[in-house]
Short mmCIF file of C-alpha atoms in Angstrom, two decimals:
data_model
loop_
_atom_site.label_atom_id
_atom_site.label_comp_id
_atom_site.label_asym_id
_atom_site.label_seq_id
_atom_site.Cartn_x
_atom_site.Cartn_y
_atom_site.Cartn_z
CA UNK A 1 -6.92 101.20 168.90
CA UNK A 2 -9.08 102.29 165.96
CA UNK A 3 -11.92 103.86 168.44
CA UNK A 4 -8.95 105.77 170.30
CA UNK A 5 -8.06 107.32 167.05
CA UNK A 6 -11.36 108.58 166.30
CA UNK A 7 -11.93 109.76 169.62
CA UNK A 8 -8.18 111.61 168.99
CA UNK A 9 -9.68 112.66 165.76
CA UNK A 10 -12.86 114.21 167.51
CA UNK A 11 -11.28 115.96 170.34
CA UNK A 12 -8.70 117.43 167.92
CA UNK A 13 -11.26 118.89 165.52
CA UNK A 14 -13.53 119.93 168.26
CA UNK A 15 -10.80 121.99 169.32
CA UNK A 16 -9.62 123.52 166.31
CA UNK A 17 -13.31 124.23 165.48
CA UNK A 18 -13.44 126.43 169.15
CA UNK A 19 -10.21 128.08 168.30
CA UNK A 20 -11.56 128.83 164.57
CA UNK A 21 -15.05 130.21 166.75
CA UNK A 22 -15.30 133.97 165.65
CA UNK A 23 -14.72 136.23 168.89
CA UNK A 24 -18.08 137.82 170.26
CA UNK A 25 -18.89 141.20 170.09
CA UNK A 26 -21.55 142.22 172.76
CA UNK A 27 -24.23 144.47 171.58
CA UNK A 28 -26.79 146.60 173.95
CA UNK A 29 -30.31 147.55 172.23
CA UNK A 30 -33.78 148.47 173.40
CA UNK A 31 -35.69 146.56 171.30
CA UNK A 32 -39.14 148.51 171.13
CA UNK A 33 -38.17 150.95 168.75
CA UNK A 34 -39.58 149.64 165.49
CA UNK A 35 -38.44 149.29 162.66
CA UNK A 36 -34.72 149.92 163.99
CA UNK A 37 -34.86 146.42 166.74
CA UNK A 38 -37.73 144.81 167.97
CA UNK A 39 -37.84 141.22 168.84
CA UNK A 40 -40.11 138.88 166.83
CA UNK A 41 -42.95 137.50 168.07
CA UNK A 42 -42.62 134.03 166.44
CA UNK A 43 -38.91 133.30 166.18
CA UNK A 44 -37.80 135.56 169.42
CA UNK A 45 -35.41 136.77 167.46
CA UNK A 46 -33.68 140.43 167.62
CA UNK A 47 -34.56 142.29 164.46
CA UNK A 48 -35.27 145.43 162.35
CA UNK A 49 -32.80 148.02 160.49
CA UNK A 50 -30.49 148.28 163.03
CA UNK A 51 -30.16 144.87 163.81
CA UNK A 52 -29.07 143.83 160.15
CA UNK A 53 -27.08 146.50 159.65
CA UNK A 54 -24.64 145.47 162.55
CA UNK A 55 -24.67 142.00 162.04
CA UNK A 56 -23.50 142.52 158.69
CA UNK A 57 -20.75 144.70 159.82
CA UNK A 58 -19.69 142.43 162.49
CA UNK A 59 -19.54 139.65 159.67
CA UNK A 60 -17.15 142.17 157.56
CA UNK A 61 -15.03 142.30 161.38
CA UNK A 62 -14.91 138.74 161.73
CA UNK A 63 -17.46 139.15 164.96
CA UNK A 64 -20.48 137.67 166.10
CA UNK A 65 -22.46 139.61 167.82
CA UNK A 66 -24.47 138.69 171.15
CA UNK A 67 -27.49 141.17 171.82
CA UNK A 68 -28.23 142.35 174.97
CA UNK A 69 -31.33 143.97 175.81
CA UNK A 70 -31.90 147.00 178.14
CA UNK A 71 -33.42 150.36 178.74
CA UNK A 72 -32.31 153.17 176.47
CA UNK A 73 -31.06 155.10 179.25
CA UNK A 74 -28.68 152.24 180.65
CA UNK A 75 -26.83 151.99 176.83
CA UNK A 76 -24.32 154.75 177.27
CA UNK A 77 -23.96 154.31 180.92
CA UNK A 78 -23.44 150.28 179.56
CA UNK A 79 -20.55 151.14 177.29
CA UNK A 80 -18.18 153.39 179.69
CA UNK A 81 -18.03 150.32 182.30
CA UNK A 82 -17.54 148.17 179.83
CA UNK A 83 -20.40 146.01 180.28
CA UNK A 84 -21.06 146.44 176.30
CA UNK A 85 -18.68 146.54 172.82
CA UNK A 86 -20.98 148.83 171.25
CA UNK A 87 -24.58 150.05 171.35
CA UNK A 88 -27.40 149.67 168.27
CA UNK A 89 -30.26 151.64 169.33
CA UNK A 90 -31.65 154.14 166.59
CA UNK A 91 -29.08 156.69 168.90
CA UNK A 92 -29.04 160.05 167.37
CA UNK A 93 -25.22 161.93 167.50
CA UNK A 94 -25.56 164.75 169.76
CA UNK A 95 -23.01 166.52 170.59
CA UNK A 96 -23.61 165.74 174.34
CA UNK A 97 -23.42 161.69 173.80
CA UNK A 98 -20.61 162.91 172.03
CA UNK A 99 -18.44 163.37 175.31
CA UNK A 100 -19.16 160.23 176.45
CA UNK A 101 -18.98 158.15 173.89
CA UNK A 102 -17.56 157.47 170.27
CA UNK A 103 -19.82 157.06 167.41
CA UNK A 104 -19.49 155.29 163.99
CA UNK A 105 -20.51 157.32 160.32
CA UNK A 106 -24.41 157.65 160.04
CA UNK A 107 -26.20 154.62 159.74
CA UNK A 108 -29.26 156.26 159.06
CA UNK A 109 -30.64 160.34 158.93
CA UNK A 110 -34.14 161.15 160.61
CA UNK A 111 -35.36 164.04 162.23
CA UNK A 112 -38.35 164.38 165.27
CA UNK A 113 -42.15 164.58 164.44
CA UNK A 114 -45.51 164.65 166.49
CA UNK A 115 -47.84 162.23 166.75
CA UNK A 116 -51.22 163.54 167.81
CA UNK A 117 -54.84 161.61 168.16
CA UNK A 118 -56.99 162.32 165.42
CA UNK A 119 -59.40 164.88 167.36
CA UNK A 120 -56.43 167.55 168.17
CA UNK A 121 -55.33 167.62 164.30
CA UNK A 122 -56.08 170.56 164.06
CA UNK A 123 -55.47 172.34 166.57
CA UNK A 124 -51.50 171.12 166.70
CA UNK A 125 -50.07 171.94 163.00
CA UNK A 126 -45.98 172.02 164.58
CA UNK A 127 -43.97 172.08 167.97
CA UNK A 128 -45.51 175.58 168.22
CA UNK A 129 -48.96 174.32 169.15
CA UNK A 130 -47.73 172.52 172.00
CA UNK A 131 -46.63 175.07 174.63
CA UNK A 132 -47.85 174.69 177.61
CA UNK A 133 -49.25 170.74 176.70
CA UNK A 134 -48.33 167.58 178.66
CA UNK A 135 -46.43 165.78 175.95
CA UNK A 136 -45.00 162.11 176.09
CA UNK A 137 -41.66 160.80 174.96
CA UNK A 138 -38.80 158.15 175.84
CA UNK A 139 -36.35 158.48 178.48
CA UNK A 140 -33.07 160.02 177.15
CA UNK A 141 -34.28 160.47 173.82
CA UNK A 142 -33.56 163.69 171.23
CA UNK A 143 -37.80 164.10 171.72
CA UNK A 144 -37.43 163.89 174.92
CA UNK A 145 -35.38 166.84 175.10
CA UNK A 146 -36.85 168.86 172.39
CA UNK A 147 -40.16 168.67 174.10
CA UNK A 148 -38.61 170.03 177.56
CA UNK A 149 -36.99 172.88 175.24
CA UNK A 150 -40.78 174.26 174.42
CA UNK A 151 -42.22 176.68 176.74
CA UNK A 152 -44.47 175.79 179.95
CA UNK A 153 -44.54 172.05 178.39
CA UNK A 154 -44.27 168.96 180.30
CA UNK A 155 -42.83 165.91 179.53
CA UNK A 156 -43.74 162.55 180.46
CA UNK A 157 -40.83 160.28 180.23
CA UNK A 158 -41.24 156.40 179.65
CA UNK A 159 -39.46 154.01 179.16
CA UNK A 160 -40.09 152.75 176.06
CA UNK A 161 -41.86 154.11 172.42
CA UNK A 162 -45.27 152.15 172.73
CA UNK A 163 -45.57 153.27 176.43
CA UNK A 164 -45.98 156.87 175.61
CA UNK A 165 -48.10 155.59 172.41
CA UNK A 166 -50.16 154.09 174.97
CA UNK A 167 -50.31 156.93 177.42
CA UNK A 168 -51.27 159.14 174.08
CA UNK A 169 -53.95 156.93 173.55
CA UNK A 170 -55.41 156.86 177.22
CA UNK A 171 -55.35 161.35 176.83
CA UNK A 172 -53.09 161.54 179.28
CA UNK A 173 -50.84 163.70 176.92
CA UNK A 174 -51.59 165.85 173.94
CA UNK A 175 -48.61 164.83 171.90
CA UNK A 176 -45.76 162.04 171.50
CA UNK A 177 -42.43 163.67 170.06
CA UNK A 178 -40.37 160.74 168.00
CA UNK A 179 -38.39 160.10 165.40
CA UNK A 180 -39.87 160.19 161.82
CA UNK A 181 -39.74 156.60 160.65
CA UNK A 182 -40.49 154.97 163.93
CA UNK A 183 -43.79 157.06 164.23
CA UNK A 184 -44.67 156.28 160.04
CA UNK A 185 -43.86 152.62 160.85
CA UNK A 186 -46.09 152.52 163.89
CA UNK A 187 -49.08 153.72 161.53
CA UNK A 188 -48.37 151.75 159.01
CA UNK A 189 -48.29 148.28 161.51
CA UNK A 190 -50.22 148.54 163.80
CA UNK A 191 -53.00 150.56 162.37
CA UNK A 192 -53.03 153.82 164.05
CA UNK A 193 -56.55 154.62 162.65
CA UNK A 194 -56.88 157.26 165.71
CA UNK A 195 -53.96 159.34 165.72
CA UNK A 196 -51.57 161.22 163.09
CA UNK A 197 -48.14 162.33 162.44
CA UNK A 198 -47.59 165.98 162.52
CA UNK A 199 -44.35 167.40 160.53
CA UNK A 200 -41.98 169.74 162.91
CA UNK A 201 -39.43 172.55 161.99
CA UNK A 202 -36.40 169.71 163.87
CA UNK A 203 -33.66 169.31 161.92
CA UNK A 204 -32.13 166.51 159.84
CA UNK A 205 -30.12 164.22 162.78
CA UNK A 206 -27.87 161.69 162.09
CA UNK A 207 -27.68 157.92 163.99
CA UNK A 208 -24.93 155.74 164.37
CA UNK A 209 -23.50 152.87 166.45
CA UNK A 210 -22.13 154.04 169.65
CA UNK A 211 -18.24 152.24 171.06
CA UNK A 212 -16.65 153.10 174.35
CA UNK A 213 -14.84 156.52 174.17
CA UNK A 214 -11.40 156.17 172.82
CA UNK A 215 -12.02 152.48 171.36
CA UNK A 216 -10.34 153.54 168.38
CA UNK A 217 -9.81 149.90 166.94
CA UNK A 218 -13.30 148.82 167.30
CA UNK A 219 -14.48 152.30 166.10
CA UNK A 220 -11.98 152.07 163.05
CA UNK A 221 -13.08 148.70 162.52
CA UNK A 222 -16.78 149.60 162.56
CA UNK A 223 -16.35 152.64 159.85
CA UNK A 224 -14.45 149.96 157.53
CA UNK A 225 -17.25 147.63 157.34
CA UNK A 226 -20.04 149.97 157.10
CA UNK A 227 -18.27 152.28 154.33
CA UNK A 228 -17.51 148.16 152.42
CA UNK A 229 -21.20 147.75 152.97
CA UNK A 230 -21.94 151.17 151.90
CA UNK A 231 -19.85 150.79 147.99
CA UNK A 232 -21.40 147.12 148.13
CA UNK A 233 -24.63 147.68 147.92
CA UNK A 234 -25.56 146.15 151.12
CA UNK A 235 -26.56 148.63 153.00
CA UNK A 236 -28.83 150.06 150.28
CA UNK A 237 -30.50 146.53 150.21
CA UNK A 238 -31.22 146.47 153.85
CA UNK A 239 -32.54 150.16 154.16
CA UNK A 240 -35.10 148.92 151.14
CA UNK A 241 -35.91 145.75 153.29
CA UNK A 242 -36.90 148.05 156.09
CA UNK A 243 -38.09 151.22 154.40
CA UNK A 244 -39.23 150.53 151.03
CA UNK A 245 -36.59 152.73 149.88
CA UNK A 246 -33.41 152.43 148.56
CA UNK A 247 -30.91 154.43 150.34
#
């Protein structure tokens, strides 16, 4: 009789403890695009900026979140057929993401830059030097299209950050366009003794979290969390973590 109980006992808490389970918000990101996600090499783990920063929203929401990792160019396509709650990618608001999808207040403010080897310093000073030059960036990235806005350029779209570092590297372009802190980060990992950042006339851009278009609970939900996190102080602490700098 006793044994019964306790087995009772068992099954009732292990149910109450999956009802209590927090629901699971699914989360597309392309981790290569340091320091925003990137998986860890020892643990396996998703990290970086971008990572934190939505986990600790999702905590605020009562989520947790389940990562789910694909190509930059599949996130948007991802969220309007549902396949994805939201997208944490380092994604720049544009006003042509815009239409299809929504996006959360600024989790961070960059803008594009060059990254050049060494030898062709001086030669390429801004994106003015670079008509007419094979140039590498990301598929569907703001680089990406800046570079195809300068004249007689070509651009050589990959698929992820450290393949066009990599194709830089080999000469097979003159220039990488990217976003600001990704490029410094890369030089200050991994070395970068042979190549340089180059400062452009791009302006300030804005990134967010992206939801399904016309999630407007989610979305609400989302700019609740991160503007707690903002008054907090948490979101200060986690740009320092990442960038050395409070925000």
């Amino acid at each position: 009789m006793f044994k019964n109980l306790v087995m009772a006992a068992a099954v009732t808490m292990a149910c109450a403890g999956s009802a209590l389970a927090a629901p699971v918000l699914t989360v597309g990101t392309e981790p290569t695009f340091q320091p925003f996600e990137f998986v860890d090499a020892r643990t396996k783990d998703f990290v970086g900026y971008d990572m934190d920063m939505i986990r600790a929203a999702a905590k605020h929401m009562g989520y947790q979140v389940k990562f789910v990792n694909m190509g930059f160019d599949g996130l948007i396509p991802a969220l309007m057929t549902n396949n994805i709650d939201a997208a944490a990618a380092g994604m720049t608001i544009t006003a042509e993401r815009k239409k299809k999808v929504d996006f959360t207040r600024p989790v961070y403010q960059s803008t594009q830059v060059i990254l050049v080897n060494k030898s062709d310093a001086g030669s390429v000073k801004s994106e003015k030097d670079l008509k007419g030059k094979n140039l590498c960036a990301q598929i569907g990235t703001v680089g990406a299209e800046f570079g195809r806005k300068i004249p007689g350029a070509k651009v050589k779209a990959f698929n992820t950050l450290p393949d066009t570092i990599l194709e830089l590297n080999n000469r097979g372009c003159t220039a990488v366009i990217a976003d600001k802190p990704v490029v410094e980060y890369f030089l200050k990992q991994r070395g970068g003794r042979n190549m340089v950042e180059v400062q452009t006339g791009y302006p300030k851009e804005e990134m967010a979290f992206a939801v399904r278009k016309g999630n407007k609970k989610l979305l609400d939900a989302f700019n609740k969390a991160l503007a707690a996190m903002d008054k907090s102080g948490e979101t200060a602490k986690i740009h320092q973590k990442w960038f050395s700098t409070a925000k």
